[in-house]
Short mmCIF file of C-alpha atoms in Angstrom, two decimals:
data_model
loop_
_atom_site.label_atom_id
_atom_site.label_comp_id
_atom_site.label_asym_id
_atom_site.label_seq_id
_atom_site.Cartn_x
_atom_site.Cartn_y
_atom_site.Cartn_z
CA UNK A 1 0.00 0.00 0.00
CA UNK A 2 1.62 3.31 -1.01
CA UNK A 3 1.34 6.66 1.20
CA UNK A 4 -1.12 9.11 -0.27
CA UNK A 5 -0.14 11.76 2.08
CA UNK A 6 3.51 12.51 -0.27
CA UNK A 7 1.94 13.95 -3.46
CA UNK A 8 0.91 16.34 -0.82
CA UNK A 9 3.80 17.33 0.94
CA UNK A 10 5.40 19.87 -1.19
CA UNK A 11 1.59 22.00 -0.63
CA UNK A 12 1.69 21.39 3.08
CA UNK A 13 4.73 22.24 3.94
CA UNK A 14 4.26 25.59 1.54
CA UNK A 15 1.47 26.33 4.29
CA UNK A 16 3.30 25.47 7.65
CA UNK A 17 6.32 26.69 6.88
CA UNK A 18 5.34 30.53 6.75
CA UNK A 19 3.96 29.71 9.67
CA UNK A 20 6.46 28.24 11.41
CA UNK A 21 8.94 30.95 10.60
CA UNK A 22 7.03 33.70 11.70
CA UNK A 23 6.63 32.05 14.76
CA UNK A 24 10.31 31.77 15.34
CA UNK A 25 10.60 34.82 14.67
CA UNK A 26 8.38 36.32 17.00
CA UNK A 27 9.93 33.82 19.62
CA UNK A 28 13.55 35.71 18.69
CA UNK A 29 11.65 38.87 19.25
CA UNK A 30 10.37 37.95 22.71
CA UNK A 31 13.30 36.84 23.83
CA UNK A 32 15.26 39.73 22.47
CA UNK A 33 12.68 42.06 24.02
CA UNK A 34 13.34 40.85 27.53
CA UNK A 35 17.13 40.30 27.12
CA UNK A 36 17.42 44.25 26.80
CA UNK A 37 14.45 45.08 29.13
CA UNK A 38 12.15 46.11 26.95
CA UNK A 39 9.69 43.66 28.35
CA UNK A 40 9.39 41.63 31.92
CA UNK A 41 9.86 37.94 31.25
CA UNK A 42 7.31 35.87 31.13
CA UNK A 43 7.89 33.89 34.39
CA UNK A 44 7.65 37.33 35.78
CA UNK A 45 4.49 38.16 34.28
CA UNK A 46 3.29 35.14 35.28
CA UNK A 47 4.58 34.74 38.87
CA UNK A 48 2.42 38.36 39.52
CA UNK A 49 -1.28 37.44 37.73
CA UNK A 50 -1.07 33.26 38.37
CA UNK A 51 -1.67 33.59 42.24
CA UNK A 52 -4.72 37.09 42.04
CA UNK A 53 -6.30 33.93 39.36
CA UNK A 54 -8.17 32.02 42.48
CA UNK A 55 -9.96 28.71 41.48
CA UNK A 56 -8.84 28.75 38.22
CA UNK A 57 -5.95 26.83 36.30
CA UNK A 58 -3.35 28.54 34.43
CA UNK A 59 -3.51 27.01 31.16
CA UNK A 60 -1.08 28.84 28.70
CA UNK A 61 -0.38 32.62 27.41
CA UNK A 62 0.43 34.45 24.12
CA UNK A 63 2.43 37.36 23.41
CA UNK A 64 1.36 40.14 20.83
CA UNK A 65 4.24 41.74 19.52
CA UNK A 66 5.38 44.67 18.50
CA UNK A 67 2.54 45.59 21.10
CA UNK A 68 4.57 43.67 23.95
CA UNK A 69 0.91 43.01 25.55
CA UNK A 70 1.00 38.96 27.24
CA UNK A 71 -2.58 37.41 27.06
CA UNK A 72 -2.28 34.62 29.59
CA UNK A 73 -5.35 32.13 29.89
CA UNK A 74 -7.71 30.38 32.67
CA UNK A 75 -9.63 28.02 32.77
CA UNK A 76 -12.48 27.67 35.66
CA UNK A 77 -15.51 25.91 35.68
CA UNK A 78 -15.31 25.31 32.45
CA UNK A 79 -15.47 28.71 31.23
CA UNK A 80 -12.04 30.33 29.88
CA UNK A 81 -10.61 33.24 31.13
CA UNK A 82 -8.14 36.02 29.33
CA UNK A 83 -6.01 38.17 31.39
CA UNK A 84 -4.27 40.73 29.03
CA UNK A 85 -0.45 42.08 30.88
CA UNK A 86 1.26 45.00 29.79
CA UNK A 87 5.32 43.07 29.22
CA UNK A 88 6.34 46.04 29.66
CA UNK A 89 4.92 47.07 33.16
CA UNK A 90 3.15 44.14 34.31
CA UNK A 91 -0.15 45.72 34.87
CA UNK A 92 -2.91 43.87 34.14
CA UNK A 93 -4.77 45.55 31.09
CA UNK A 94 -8.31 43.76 31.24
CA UNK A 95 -9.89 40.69 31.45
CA UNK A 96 -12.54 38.63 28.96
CA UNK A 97 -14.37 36.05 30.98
CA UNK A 98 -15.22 34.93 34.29
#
């Protein structure tokens, strides 16, 4: 039995890999970004708006850039929750959810 996934390949990769790059480099950004203080690393983000987050489980977080703004996410009975963080300041920006 052959693979029908290969004739396909070439065209999927020609879609992740755009993808992929820009996330890398958005990941070089970030890290950049906080090397030189332009934005409070993540840990630190999180380590201030994890424990104010009672009852609810810390689930994961993006990061908009150029914007520098971390959108960290919650998830408590059943409902999700998004905290929006200023990387540069740490203040907490606004919240969707409840």
């Amino acid at each position: 039995m052959k693979p029908t996934f290969l004739p396909c390949l070439p065209l999927v990769l020609a879609v992740v890999s755009p993808a992929a790059a820009a996330q890398g480099r958005d990941s070089v950004a970030a890290w950049q970004a906080t090397r030189t203080g332009k934005l409070l690393p993540l840990k630190e983000i999180e380590r201030r708006v994890v424990p104010t987050m009672k009852g609810a489980q810390y689930i994961g977080f993006d990061l908009e850039l150029p914007s520098g703004v971390y959108t960290l996410k919650f998830l408590r009975d059943g409902n999700v929750i998004w905290v929006d963080v200023d990387g540069r300041t740490g203040k907490v920006l606004g919240q969707t959810g409840r």
